[in-house]
Short mmCIF file of C-alpha atoms in Angstrom, two decimals:
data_model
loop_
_atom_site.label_atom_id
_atom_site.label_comp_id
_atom_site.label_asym_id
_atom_site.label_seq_id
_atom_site.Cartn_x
_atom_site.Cartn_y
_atom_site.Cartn_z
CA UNK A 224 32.80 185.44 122.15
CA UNK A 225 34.84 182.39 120.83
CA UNK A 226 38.45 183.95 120.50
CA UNK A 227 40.88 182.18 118.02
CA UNK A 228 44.87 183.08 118.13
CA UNK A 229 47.25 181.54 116.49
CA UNK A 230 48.39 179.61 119.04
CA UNK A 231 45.62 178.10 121.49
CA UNK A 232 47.28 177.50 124.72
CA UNK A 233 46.24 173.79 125.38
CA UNK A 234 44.90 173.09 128.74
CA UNK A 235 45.73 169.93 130.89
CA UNK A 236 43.17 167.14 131.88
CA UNK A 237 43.47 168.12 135.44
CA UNK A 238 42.70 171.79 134.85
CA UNK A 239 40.01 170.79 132.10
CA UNK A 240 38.31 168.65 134.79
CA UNK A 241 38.48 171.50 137.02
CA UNK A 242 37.11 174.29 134.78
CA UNK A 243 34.30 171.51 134.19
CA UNK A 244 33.15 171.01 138.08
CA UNK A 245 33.82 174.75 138.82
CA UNK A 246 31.24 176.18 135.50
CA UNK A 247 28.77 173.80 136.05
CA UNK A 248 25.85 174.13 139.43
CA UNK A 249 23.10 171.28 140.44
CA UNK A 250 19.92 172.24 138.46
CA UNK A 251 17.29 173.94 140.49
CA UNK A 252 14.77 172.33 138.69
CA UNK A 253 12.86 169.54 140.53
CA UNK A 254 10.29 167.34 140.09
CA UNK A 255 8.22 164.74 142.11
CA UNK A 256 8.93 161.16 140.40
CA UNK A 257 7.31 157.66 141.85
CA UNK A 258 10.27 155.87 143.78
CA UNK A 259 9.76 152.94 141.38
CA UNK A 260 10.36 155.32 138.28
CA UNK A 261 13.38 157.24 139.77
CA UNK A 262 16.47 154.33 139.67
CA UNK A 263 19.37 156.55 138.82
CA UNK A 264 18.11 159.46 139.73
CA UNK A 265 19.55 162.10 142.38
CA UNK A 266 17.85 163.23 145.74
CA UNK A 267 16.70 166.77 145.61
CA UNK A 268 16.04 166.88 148.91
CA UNK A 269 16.67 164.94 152.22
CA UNK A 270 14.02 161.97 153.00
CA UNK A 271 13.05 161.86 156.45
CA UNK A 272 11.40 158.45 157.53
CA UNK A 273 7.71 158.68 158.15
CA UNK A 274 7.70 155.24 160.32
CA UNK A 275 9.85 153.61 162.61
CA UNK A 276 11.71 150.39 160.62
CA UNK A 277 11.09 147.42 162.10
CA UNK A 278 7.94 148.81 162.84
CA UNK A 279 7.55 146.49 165.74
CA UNK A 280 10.22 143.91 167.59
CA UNK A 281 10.34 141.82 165.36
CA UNK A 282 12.04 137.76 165.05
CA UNK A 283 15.54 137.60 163.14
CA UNK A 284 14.95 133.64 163.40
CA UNK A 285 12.24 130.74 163.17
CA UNK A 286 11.87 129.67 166.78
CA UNK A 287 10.22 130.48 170.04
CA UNK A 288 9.84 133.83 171.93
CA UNK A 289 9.95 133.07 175.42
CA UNK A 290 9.22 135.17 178.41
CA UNK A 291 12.98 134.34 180.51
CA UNK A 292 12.53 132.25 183.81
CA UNK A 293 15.65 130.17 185.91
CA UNK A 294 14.33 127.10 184.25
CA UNK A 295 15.92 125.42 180.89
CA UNK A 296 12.10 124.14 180.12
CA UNK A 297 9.27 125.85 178.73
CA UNK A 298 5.81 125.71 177.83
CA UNK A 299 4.66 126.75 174.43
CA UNK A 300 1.32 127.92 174.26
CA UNK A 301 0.71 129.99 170.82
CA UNK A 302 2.60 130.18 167.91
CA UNK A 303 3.19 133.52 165.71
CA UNK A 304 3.95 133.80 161.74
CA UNK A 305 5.01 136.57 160.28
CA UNK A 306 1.96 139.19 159.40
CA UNK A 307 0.09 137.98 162.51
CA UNK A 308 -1.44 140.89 163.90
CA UNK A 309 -2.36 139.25 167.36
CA UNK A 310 0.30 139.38 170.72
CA UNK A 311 -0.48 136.38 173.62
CA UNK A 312 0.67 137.63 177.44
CA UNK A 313 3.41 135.34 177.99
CA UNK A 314 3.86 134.48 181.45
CA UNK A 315 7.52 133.83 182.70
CA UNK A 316 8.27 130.01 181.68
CA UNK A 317 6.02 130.12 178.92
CA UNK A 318 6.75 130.22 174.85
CA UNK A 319 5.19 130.90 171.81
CA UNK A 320 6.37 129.55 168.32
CA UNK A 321 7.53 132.07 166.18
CA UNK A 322 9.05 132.44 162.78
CA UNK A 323 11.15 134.82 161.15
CA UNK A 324 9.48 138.37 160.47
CA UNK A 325 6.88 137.59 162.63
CA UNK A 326 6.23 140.59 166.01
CA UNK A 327 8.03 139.12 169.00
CA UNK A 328 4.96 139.57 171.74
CA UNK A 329 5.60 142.73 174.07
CA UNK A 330 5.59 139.61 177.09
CA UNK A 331 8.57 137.75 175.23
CA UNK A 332 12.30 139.14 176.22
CA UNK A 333 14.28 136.63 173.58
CA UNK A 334 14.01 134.71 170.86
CA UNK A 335 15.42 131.14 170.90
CA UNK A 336 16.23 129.47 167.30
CA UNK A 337 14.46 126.13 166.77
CA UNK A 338 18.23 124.57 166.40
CA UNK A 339 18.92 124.84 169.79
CA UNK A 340 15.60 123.54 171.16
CA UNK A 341 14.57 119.78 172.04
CA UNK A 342 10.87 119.09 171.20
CA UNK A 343 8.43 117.67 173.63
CA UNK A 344 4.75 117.64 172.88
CA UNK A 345 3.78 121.46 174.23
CA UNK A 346 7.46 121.36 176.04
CA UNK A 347 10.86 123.01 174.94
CA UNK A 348 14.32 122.38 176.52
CA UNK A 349 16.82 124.94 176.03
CA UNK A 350 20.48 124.10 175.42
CA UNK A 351 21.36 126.56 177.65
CA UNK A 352 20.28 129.48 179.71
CA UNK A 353 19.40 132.51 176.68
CA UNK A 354 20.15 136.33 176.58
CA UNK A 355 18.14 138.45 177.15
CA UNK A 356 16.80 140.03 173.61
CA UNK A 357 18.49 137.58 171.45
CA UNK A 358 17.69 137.42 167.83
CA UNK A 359 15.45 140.18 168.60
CA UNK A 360 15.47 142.95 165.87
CA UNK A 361 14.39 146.10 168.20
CA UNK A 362 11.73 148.58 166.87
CA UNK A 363 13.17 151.36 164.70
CA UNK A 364 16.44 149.44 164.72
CA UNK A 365 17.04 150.53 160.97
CA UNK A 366 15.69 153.87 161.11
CA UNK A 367 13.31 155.80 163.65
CA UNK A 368 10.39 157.58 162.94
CA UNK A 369 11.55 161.00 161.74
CA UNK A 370 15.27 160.60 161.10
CA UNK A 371 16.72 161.46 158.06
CA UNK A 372 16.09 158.01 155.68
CA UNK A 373 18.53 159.37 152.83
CA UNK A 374 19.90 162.38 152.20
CA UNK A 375 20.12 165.15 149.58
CA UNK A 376 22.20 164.20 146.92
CA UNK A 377 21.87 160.39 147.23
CA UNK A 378 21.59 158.35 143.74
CA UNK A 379 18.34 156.46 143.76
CA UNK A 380 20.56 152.80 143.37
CA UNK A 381 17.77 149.78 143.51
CA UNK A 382 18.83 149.50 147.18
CA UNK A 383 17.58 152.30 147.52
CA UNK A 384 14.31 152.64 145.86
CA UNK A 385 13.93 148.90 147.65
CA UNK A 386 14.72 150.95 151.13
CA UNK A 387 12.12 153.96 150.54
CA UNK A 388 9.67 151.53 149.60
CA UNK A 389 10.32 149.63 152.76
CA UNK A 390 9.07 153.00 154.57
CA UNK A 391 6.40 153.25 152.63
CA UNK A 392 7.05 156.19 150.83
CA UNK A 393 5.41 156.09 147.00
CA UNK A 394 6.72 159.73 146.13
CA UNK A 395 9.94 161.56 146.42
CA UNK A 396 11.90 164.78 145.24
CA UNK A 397 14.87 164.44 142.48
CA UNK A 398 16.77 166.87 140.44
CA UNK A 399 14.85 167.27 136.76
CA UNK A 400 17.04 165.55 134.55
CA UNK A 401 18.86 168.28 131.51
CA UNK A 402 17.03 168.49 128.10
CA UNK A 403 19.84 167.11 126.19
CA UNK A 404 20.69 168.47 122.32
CA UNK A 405 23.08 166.39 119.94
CA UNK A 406 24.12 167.86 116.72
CA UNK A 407 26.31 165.54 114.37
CA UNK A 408 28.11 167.84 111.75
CA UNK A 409 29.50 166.57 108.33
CA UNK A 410 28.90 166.32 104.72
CA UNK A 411 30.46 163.39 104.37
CA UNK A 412 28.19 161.33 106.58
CA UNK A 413 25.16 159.40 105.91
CA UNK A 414 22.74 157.64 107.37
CA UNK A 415 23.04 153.75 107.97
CA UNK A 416 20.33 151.64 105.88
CA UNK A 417 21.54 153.56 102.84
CA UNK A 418 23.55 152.11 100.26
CA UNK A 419 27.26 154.22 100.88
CA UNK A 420 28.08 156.46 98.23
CA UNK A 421 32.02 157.13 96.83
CA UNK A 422 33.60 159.61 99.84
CA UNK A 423 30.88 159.09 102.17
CA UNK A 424 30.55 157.39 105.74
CA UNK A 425 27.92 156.05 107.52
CA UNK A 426 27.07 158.44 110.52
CA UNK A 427 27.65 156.70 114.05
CA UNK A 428 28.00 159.38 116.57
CA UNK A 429 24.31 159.77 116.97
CA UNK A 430 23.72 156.38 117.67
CA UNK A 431 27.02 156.19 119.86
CA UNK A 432 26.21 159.22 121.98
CA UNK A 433 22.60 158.74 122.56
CA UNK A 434 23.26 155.37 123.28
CA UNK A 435 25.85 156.49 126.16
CA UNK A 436 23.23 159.19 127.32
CA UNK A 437 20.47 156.47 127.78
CA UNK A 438 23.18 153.75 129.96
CA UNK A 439 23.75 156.88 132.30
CA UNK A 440 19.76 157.30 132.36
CA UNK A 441 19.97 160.74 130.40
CA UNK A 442 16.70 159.82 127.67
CA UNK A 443 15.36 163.61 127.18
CA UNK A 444 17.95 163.73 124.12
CA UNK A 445 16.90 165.06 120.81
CA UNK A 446 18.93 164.43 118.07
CA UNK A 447 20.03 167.03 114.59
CA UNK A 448 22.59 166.33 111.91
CA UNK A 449 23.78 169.29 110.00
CA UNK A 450 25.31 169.71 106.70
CA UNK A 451 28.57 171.86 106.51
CA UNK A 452 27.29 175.09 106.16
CA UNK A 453 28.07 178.58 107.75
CA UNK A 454 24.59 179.88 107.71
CA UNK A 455 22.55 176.14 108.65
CA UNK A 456 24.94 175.65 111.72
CA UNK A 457 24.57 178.84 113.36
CA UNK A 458 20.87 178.65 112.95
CA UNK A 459 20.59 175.27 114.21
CA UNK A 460 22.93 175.75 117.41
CA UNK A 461 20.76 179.07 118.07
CA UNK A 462 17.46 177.05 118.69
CA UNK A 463 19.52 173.99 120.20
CA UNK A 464 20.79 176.81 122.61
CA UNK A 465 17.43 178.53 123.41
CA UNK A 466 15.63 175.24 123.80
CA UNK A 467 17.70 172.96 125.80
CA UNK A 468 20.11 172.54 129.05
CA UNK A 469 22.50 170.79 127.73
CA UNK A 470 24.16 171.17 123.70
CA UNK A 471 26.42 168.27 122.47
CA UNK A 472 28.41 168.44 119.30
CA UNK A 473 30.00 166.61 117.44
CA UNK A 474 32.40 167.57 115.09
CA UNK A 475 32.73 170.72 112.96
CA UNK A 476 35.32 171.99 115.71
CA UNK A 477 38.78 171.39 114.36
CA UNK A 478 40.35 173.89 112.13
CA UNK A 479 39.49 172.67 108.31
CA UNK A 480 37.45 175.28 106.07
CA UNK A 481 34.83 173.88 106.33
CA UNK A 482 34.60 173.14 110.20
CA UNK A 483 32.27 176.05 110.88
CA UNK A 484 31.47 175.28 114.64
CA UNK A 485 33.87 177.33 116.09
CA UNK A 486 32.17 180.58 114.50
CA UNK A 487 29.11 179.83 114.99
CA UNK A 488 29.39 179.66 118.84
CA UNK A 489 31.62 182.79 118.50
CA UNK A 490 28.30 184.80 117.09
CA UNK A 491 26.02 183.51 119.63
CA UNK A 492 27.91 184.98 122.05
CA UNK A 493 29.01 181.55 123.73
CA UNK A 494 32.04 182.18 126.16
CA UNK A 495 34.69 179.65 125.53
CA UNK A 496 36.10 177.95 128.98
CA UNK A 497 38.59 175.92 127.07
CA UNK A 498 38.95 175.01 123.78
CA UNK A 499 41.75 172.00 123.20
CA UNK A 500 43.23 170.01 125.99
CA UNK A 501 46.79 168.42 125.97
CA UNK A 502 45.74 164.74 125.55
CA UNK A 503 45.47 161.94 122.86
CA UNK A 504 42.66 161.53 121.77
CA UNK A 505 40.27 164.30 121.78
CA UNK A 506 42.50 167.66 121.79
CA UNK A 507 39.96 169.80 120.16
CA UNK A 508 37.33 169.17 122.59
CA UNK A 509 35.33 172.58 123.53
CA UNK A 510 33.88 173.38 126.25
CA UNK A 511 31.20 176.46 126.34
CA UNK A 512 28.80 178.17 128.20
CA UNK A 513 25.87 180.58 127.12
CA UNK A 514 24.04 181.88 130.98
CA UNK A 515 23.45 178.12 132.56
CA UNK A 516 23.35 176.83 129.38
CA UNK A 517 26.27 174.35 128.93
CA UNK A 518 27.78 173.34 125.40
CA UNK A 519 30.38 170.75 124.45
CA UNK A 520 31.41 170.31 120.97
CA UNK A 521 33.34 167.39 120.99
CA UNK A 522 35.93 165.58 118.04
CA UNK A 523 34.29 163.93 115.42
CA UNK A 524 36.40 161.00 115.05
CA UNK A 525 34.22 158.65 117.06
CA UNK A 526 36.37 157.11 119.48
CA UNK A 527 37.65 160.67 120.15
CA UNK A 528 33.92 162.07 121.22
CA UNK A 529 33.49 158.75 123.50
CA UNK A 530 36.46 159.51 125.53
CA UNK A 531 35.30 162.61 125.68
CA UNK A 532 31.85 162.54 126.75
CA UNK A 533 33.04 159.72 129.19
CA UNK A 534 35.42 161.88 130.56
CA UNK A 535 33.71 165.37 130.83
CA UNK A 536 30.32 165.38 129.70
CA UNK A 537 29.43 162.51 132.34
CA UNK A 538 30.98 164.26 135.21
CA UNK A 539 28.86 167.65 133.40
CA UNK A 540 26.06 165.58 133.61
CA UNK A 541 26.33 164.33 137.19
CA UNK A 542 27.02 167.55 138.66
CA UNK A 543 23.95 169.17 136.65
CA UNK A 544 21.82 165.90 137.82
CA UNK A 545 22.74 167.24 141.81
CA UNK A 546 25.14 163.85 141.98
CA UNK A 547 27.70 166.56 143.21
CA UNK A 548 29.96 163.70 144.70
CA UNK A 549 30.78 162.79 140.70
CA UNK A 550 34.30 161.55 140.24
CA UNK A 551 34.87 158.89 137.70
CA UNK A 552 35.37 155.43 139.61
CA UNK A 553 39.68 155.44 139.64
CA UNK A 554 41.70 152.20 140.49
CA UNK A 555 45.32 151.44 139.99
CA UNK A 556 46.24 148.40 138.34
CA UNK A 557 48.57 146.25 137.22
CA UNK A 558 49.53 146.88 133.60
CA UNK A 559 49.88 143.43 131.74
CA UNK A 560 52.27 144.52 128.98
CA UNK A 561 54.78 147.67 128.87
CA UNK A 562 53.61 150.90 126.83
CA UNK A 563 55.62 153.69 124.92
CA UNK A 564 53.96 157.12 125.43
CA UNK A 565 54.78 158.88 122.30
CA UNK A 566 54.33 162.47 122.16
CA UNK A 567 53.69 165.35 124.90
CA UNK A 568 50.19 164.98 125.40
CA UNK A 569 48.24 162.90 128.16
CA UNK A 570 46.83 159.37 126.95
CA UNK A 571 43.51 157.76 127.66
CA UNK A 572 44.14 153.89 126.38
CA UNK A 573 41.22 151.51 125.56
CA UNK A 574 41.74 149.16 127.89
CA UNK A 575 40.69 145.62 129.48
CA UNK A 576 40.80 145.84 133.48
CA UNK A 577 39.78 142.78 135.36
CA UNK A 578 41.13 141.36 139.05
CA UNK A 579 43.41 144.09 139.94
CA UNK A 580 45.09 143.83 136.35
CA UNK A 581 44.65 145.84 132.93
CA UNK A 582 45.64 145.10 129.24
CA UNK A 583 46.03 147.98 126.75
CA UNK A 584 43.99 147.05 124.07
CA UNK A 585 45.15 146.67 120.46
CA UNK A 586 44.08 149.40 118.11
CA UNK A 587 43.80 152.50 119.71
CA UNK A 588 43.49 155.06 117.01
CA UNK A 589 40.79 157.77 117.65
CA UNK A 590 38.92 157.00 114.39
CA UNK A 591 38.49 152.91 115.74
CA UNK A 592 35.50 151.95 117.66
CA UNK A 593 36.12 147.94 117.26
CA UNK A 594 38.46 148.13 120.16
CA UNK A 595 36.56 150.54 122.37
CA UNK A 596 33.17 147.70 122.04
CA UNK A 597 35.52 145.15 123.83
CA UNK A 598 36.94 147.94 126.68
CA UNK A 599 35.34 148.46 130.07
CA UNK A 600 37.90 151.21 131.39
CA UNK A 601 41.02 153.68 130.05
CA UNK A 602 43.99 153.65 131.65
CA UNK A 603 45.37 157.29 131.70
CA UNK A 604 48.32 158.20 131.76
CA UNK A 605 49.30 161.93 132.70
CA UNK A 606 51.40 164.32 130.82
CA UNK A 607 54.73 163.42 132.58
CA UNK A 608 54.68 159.49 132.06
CA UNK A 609 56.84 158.19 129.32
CA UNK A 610 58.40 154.81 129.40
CA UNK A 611 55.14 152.26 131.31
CA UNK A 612 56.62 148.98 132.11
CA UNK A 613 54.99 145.58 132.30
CA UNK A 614 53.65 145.42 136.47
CA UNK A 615 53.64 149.19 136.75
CA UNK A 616 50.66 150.27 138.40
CA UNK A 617 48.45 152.74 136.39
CA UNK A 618 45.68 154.52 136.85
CA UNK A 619 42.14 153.03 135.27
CA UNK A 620 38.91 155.51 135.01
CA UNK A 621 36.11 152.44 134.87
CA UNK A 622 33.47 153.58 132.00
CA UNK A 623 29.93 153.59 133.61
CA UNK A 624 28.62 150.72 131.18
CA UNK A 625 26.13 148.70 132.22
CA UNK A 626 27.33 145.44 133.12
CA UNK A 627 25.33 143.15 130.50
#
């Protein structure tokens, strides 16, 4: 169960990170999705390519395929568009207009762009003598009947899906997304549209979490607020467990009377990787696991549980979603201002990064989202860094955001 001491011994990022990717194993689960439904989603299995693409020689130009003599003349006789199924017998000397896309005739050995033609009635002049095969794509130049198209483990990017479509394939294999679980704990919150009563907030972690799930394509999410009670939380998080892959709380983790989290996952028999990590924000972040089931409860100070699920619950995520090659996109940068690290803990600063250069945003307290809506990264900076001077180079974690 959930042991408590005195004195939690705080765990770094880096081993934090590491307890994360070693718990955590690809689903087994798979289903069959249409390639135009799966953006985002991960290969379950390698894709082997059930035609050879180009499917036929095909033109890389608008032009004429000619059949190669000694001669810088030659005679065009057909012409070919792209989609034509038909394929004239070229005889040596003689030319067929062609255009881009279109099958190069099995007789024709190059493909001359119109640019470098002269134009006389049924006559072309070369500029000069052509190679043989030029601005010919050759069949199965992409792939070849049979090879491996994508592999296992590949995120379905539109390139992608625009690629399998290419081959003709309608239907593939991809890891079965996790049944996601968010509970939002707290008596003092309430729920926005309602006029705000003295000592109450307006809930935002439901909205704020979900929302992140959905921009990573994670929509199976069901969503459960809790009052602050013993009994109600530990009934809750029992069917949360049972029913779903993946259990995200938020708050109800700290150490106030009232924060009855911690207890709850104790009697359902939850086995604590880590509980609080040595960085600002987010130090009592928990991370859990019941069989395969996997449970986060993170801070409830929202800016707190964003870092957080940015941080650890994406790479969960990935790594249950079979994206197994999930690190969080790091750069170094060029920090616009210097910044006093206070304190003994690693930092993750809301930050601005743009053309090889990143501004620590104003505001950074856990509790403040205004700041995080304008960031697109965090710089971190680990446990050892103290004095950061204007032009030293950090490191920046890039959040997955869509790019509006």
């Amino acid at each position: 169960g959930v042991q408590t001491c005195a004195l939690p011994i705080l765990v770094t990022v880096e081993k934090a990170l590491e307890l994360v990717r070693k718990s955590i194993i690809p689903t087994n689960q798979k289903e069959s999705k249409s390639v135009l439904k799966a953006l985002n989603q991960t290969l379950f299995e390698d894709v082997f390519s059930p035609i050879n693409m180009p499917p036929f020689r095909q033109s890389a130009m608008d032009g004429y395929a000619v059949h190669l003599h000694d001669n810088l003349v030659y005679k065009v006789i057909d012409e070919v568009k792209a989609g034509d199924g038909h394929n004239p017998d070229l005889k040596p000397g003689e030319a067929t207009r062609i255009f881009t896309g279109a099958a190069v005739p099995d007789s024709a050995n190059a493909v001359v762009i119109q640019e470098k033609v002269l134009v006389n009635g049924n006559e072309i002049r070369v500029e000069n003598q052509i190679k043989l095969n030029d601005n010919i794509r050759p069949l199965g130049e992409q792939v070849k009947l049979g090879d491996m198209a994508l592999k296992k483990g590949t995120k379905l990017t539109p390139a992608a899906i625009g690629f399998l479509s290419s081959l003709g394939i309608t239907d593939v294999s991809v890891y079965k997304k996790p049944s996601i679980a968010l509970i939002v704990t707290g008596n003092e919150l309430m729920e926005a549209g309602k006029p705000l009563s003295y000592g109450k907030v307006y809930e935002s972690n439901s909205g704020l979490l979900r929302s992140a799930l959905l921009d990573l394509g994670f929509s199976n999410v069901s969503v459960h607020r809790v009052e602050d009670s013993y009994d109600k939380t530990l009934g809750l998080l029992d069917k949360a467990v049972e029913e779903n892959d993946l259990i995200i709380i938020s708050g109800g983790i700290s150490v106030g009377d009232y924060d009855f989290v911690g207890k709850a996952l104790g009697e359902l028999k939850v086995e604590e990787v880590f509980y609080k990590v040595k960085q600002k924000p987010g130090k009592p972040l928990f991370f859990g696991k019941k069989e395969d089931k996997i449970i986060f409860a993170l801070p409830g100070n929202p800016a707190s549980a964003l870092t957080c699920f940015y941080i650890y619950v994406n790479c969960a995520l990935q790594i249950m979603n079979g994206n197994t090659m999930h690190l969080s996109t790091k750069n170094k940068a060029k920090l616009t201002s210097s910044y006093n690290k206070k304190g003994e803990r690693a930092e993750f600063l809301k930050a601005y990064y743009e053309n090889g250069q990143v501004t620590i945003l104003e505001g950074q307290s856990s509790a403040m989202l205004q700041t995080y809506a304008l960031a697109n990264s965090l710089v971190y900076l680990p446990l050892e860094s103290v004095e950061i001077n204007k032009n030293d180079d950090v490191t920046v974690i890039t959040l997955p955001i869509l790019k509006g």
